[in-house]
């Protein structure tokens, strides 16, 4: 009992409250893949808009499980496995499965930190020879890419279409990020770490066309080329923060 209590206290000690959460994309808002289907243009409920996906059931593209989260994230009980496949198409032939924040908050004012963690495994690994756009804005002023640039096996940070930083996207490791976006000064910087390590700034502020209508941050993956086999991507710890950045991956206390 004593050790359990101590563990609980230590776990809470990992949480911090540097900034204020403007929007939480915690996957704990959802218990089953079908819960994402409750959102529609006529019924804008939940944390995410869900319309960029194929014609199959949502369970073809989204799955929830404690094993799918970054264990270092303490504010979320389960994470998301997102699967793109030859039938994950929307409007074009490209493979796409993307969640969009559902919120009335202004996600494009002052300086905001867009937090998220991403992972891949050996099984159903993303193809490093094909271009993927990951966690991007409609105008692509900041995004991650995989399968392009040098080397294509790096997960790379792009600003306005140019690679600025990259890291070997090895399987089984969580890659944690925060886009630091100054919507007034029109710059973007990058914070990153792996697994349970604190975020550190890896990319200094760069001029960018920082603009969002608060409904064009794509939490997911777009692959240009439609071809078998399917790919699995894992996401966890998605939230947007104002104020000072929380560098602990554990998350922010309410
Ligand atoms: C879509 O593709 C996935 C992966 O190949 C498969 O599991 C699923 O059954 C397919 N869905 C439909 C509706 O064909
Ligand atoms: C900036 O992005 C907005 C929204 O996508 C677009 O309308 C505008 O043309 C872009 N401006 C520049 C200079 O690229």
Coordinates of C-alpha atoms and ligand atoms in Angstrom, one line a residue:
X1 CA 0.0 0.0 0.0
X2 CA 2.7 2.4 1.0
X3 CA 4.7 1.7 -2.2
X4 CA 1.5 2.1 -4.3
X5 CA 0.9 5.5 -2.7
X6 CA 4.5 6.5 -3.2
X7 CA 4.2 5.5 -6.9
X8 CA 1.1 7.6 -7.3
X9 CA 2.8 10.6 -5.8
X10 CA 5.8 10.2 -8.0
X11 CA 3.6 9.8 -11.0
X12 CA 1.8 13.0 -10.3
X13 CA 5.1 14.7 -9.7
X14 CA 5.9 14.1 -13.3
X15 CA 3.0 16.3 -14.4
X16 CA 3.5 20.0 -14.7
X17 CA 1.5 23.0 -15.5
X18 CA 3.7 25.4 -17.4
X19 CA 1.0 26.6 -19.8
X20 CA -2.7 26.5 -20.4
X21 CA -4.3 23.9 -22.5
X22 CA -6.3 25.6 -25.3
X23 CA -7.5 22.4 -26.9
X24 CA -7.0 18.8 -25.8
X25 CA -6.9 16.0 -28.4
X26 CA -6.7 13.3 -25.7
X27 CA -7.8 10.0 -27.1
X28 CA -9.5 9.3 -23.8
X29 CA -12.4 11.3 -25.2
X30 CA -13.1 8.1 -27.2
X31 CA -13.8 4.6 -26.0
X32 CA -14.3 2.9 -29.3
X33 CA -13.5 3.7 -33.0
X34 CA -17.3 4.1 -33.5
X35 CA -17.2 7.1 -31.1
X36 CA -15.4 9.1 -33.7
X37 CA -18.4 8.6 -36.0
X38 CA -20.6 10.6 -33.6
X39 CA -19.1 13.8 -35.1
X40 CA -20.7 15.1 -38.3
X41 CA -21.0 18.6 -39.9
X42 CA -24.5 18.7 -38.4
X43 CA -23.5 17.4 -35.0
X44 CA -20.1 18.8 -34.1
X45 CA -19.4 16.8 -31.0
X46 CA -16.2 15.5 -29.4
X47 CA -12.6 16.6 -29.7
X48 CA -12.1 15.8 -33.4
X49 CA -13.8 16.3 -36.7
X50 CA -13.6 13.0 -38.6
X51 CA -14.4 13.2 -42.3
X52 CA -11.0 12.7 -44.0
X53 CA -11.0 8.9 -44.4
X54 CA -12.1 6.1 -46.7
X55 CA -15.5 4.4 -47.1
X56 CA -14.8 1.5 -44.8
X57 CA -15.9 1.4 -41.2
X58 CA -13.9 3.7 -38.9
X59 CA -12.4 0.6 -37.3
X60 CA -10.5 0.0 -40.6
X61 CA -8.6 3.2 -39.9
X62 CA -8.6 4.0 -36.2
X63 CA -8.0 1.8 -33.1
X64 CA -7.6 2.6 -29.4
X65 CA -5.5 0.7 -26.9
X66 CA -3.3 1.4 -23.8
X67 CA -0.5 -0.2 -25.9
X68 CA -0.9 2.5 -28.5
X69 CA 0.1 5.4 -26.2
X70 CA 3.5 6.8 -25.2
X71 CA 3.8 5.2 -21.7
X72 CA 5.4 8.5 -20.5
X73 CA 2.2 10.4 -21.2
X74 CA 0.3 10.4 -17.9
X75 CA -2.8 12.3 -19.0
X76 CA -4.0 9.6 -21.4
X77 CA -5.0 6.0 -20.7
X78 CA -4.9 4.9 -24.4
X79 CA -3.4 6.1 -27.6
X80 CA -4.4 5.8 -31.3
X81 CA -3.3 3.4 -34.0
X82 CA -4.1 5.0 -37.3
X83 CA -4.0 2.7 -40.4
X84 CA -3.8 3.9 -44.0
X85 CA -4.5 1.4 -46.8
X86 CA -5.5 1.3 -50.5
X87 CA -9.1 1.9 -49.4
X88 CA -8.2 4.9 -47.1
X89 CA -9.0 7.4 -49.8
X90 CA -10.9 10.7 -49.6
X91 CA -11.8 12.8 -52.7
X92 CA -8.6 11.7 -54.5
X93 CA -6.7 8.4 -54.8
X94 CA -4.3 9.4 -52.1
X95 CA -4.2 7.4 -48.9
X96 CA -5.5 9.6 -46.0
X97 CA -6.8 9.3 -42.5
X98 CA -6.8 12.6 -40.6
X99 CA -8.5 14.0 -37.6
X100 CA -9.1 17.7 -37.3
X101 CA -9.5 19.6 -34.0
X102 CA -13.2 20.3 -33.2
X103 CA -13.2 23.4 -31.1
X104 CA -14.5 27.0 -30.8
X105 CA -11.1 28.0 -29.4
X106 CA -8.9 30.2 -31.5
X107 CA -6.0 28.0 -32.5
X108 CA -4.2 30.7 -34.5
X109 CA -3.5 33.6 -32.1
X110 CA -0.4 34.6 -30.1
X111 CA 2.2 31.9 -29.5
X112 CA 0.9 28.4 -29.3
X113 CA 2.6 25.0 -28.8
X114 CA 1.1 22.1 -30.8
X115 CA 2.1 19.0 -28.9
X116 CA 2.0 15.4 -30.3
X117 CA 3.9 12.1 -30.2
X118 CA 4.3 9.7 -33.1
X119 CA 5.6 6.2 -33.4
X120 CA 5.9 3.4 -35.9
X121 CA 6.6 -0.3 -35.5
X122 CA 8.3 -3.0 -37.8
X123 CA 4.9 -4.5 -38.4
X124 CA 2.9 -2.6 -41.1
X125 CA 5.8 -0.1 -41.3
X126 CA 5.4 3.1 -43.3
X127 CA 7.2 2.8 -46.7
X128 CA 10.3 5.1 -46.6
X129 CA 10.3 5.4 -50.4
X130 CA 6.9 7.1 -50.6
X131 CA 6.1 10.6 -49.5
X132 CA 4.0 11.0 -46.4
X133 CA 2.7 14.3 -44.9
X134 CA 2.2 13.9 -41.2
X135 CA 0.6 16.4 -38.6
X136 CA 0.3 19.2 -41.2
X137 CA -1.6 22.4 -41.8
X138 CA -3.6 23.0 -44.9
X139 CA -1.0 25.5 -46.2
X140 CA 1.9 23.2 -45.1
X141 CA 3.7 26.1 -43.3
X142 CA 4.9 23.5 -40.7
X143 CA 4.6 19.7 -40.9
X144 CA 6.5 16.4 -40.6
X145 CA 7.3 14.4 -43.7
X146 CA 8.6 10.8 -44.2
X147 CA 9.8 9.1 -47.3
X148 CA 11.3 12.3 -48.9
X149 CA 14.4 14.4 -48.4
X150 CA 17.7 13.0 -47.3
X151 CA 17.7 10.4 -46.1
X152 CA 14.1 9.3 -46.8
X153 CA 14.2 7.1 -43.7
X154 CA 14.3 10.3 -41.5
X155 CA 11.2 11.8 -40.0
X156 CA 11.8 15.3 -41.2
X157 CA 10.5 18.7 -40.1
X158 CA 9.4 20.9 -43.1
X159 CA 8.7 24.6 -43.1
X160 CA 7.0 25.9 -46.2
X161 CA 8.1 23.0 -48.2
X162 CA 11.8 22.9 -47.1
X163 CA 13.4 20.3 -44.8
X164 CA 14.9 22.0 -41.6
X165 CA 15.6 19.0 -39.3
X166 CA 15.3 15.3 -39.3
X167 CA 15.8 12.2 -37.1
X168 CA 16.0 8.5 -37.9
X169 CA 12.4 7.2 -37.6
X170 CA 13.4 3.9 -35.9
X171 CA 10.6 1.5 -35.0
X172 CA 9.4 1.1 -31.4
X173 CA 10.5 4.6 -30.3
X174 CA 8.1 7.4 -29.5
X175 CA 9.1 10.7 -31.1
X176 CA 7.6 13.7 -29.2
X177 CA 7.2 17.1 -30.8
X178 CA 5.8 20.6 -30.2
X179 CA 5.5 23.1 -33.0
X180 CA 6.1 26.5 -31.4
X181 CA 4.0 28.8 -33.6
X182 CA 4.1 32.5 -33.2
X183 CA 1.0 33.6 -35.2
X184 CA 1.8 37.3 -34.6
X185 CA 5.6 37.2 -35.4
X186 CA 4.9 34.7 -38.2
X187 CA 7.6 32.2 -37.2
X188 CA 7.7 28.5 -36.2
X189 CA 10.2 26.6 -34.1
X190 CA 10.5 22.9 -33.2
X191 CA 10.8 21.1 -29.9
X192 CA 11.5 17.4 -29.9
X193 CA 12.5 14.4 -27.7
X194 CA 12.1 10.6 -27.6
X195 CA 10.2 8.3 -25.3
X196 CA 10.1 9.9 -21.8
X197 CA 12.7 12.6 -22.3
X198 CA 11.8 16.3 -21.9
X199 CA 11.3 18.3 -25.0
X200 CA 14.2 20.4 -26.1
X201 CA 14.3 23.1 -28.8
X202 CA 15.8 21.5 -31.9
X203 CA 14.8 24.1 -34.5
X204 CA 15.0 27.8 -34.0
X205 CA 12.3 30.1 -35.1
X206 CA 11.9 30.4 -38.9
X207 CA 9.7 32.7 -40.9
X208 CA 6.6 30.9 -42.0
X209 CA 3.1 31.6 -43.4
X210 CA 1.6 30.9 -40.0
X211 CA -2.2 30.8 -40.5
X212 CA -5.0 28.6 -39.5
X213 CA -8.8 28.8 -39.4
X214 CA -8.6 26.6 -36.2
X215 CA -9.9 23.7 -38.3
X216 CA -7.0 22.7 -40.6
X217 CA -4.5 21.0 -38.3
X218 CA -4.4 17.5 -39.7
X219 CA -3.7 15.0 -37.0
X220 CA -2.9 12.0 -39.1
X221 CA -1.2 10.9 -42.3
X222 CA -1.5 11.6 -46.0
X223 CA 0.4 9.3 -48.4
X224 CA 0.6 10.5 -52.0
X225 CA 0.9 7.1 -53.6
X226 CA -1.9 4.5 -53.3
X227 CA -0.5 1.0 -53.1
X228 CA -0.6 -2.0 -50.8
X229 CA 0.3 -3.0 -48.1
X230 CA -1.4 -1.0 -45.3
X231 CA 0.6 1.1 -42.8
X232 CA 0.2 1.6 -39.1
X233 CA 1.0 4.9 -37.4
X234 CA 0.7 5.5 -33.6
X235 CA -0.3 8.9 -32.0
X236 CA -0.5 10.0 -28.4
X237 CA -0.3 13.2 -26.3
X238 CA -2.0 15.6 -28.7
X239 CA -2.8 19.0 -27.3
X240 CA -2.4 22.7 -27.9
X241 CA -1.0 25.0 -25.2
X242 CA -0.6 28.7 -24.6
X243 CA 1.8 30.5 -22.2
X244 CA 5.0 28.7 -21.4
X245 CA 5.8 25.4 -23.0
X246 CA 5.4 22.2 -20.9
X247 CA 8.6 20.3 -21.7
X248 CA 7.6 17.2 -19.7
X249 CA 6.0 14.6 -22.0
X250 CA 3.9 13.5 -19.0
X251 CA 1.4 16.2 -19.9
X252 CA -0.3 19.2 -18.3
X253 CA -2.5 19.0 -15.2
X254 CA -5.9 20.6 -15.6
Ligands
LIG1 C1 -9.5 -1.8 -46.3 O1 -8.2 -2.2 -46.3 C2 -7.8 -2.8 -45.1 C3 -6.4 -3.2 -45.1 O2 -6.0 -3.9 -46.3 C4 -8.7 -4.1 -44.8 O3 -8.4 -4.6 -43.6 C5 -10.2 -3.7 -44.9 O4 -11.0 -4.8 -44.8 C6 -10.5 -2.9 -46.1 N1 -11.9 -2.4 -46.1 C7 -12.7 -2.5 -47.0 C8 -14.1 -1.8 -46.8 O5 -12.5 -3.0 -48.1
LIG2 C1 -0.6 31.8 -46.6 O1 -1.6 30.8 -46.4 C2 -2.9 31.2 -46.7 C3 -3.8 30.1 -46.3 O2 -3.5 28.9 -46.8 C4 -2.9 31.5 -48.2 O3 -4.2 31.9 -48.6 C5 -1.9 32.5 -48.6 O4 -1.8 32.6 -50.0 C6 -0.5 32.1 -48.1 N1 0.4 33.2 -48.3 C7 1.6 33.0 -48.8 C8 2.5 34.2 -48.9 O5 2.1 31.9 -49.1

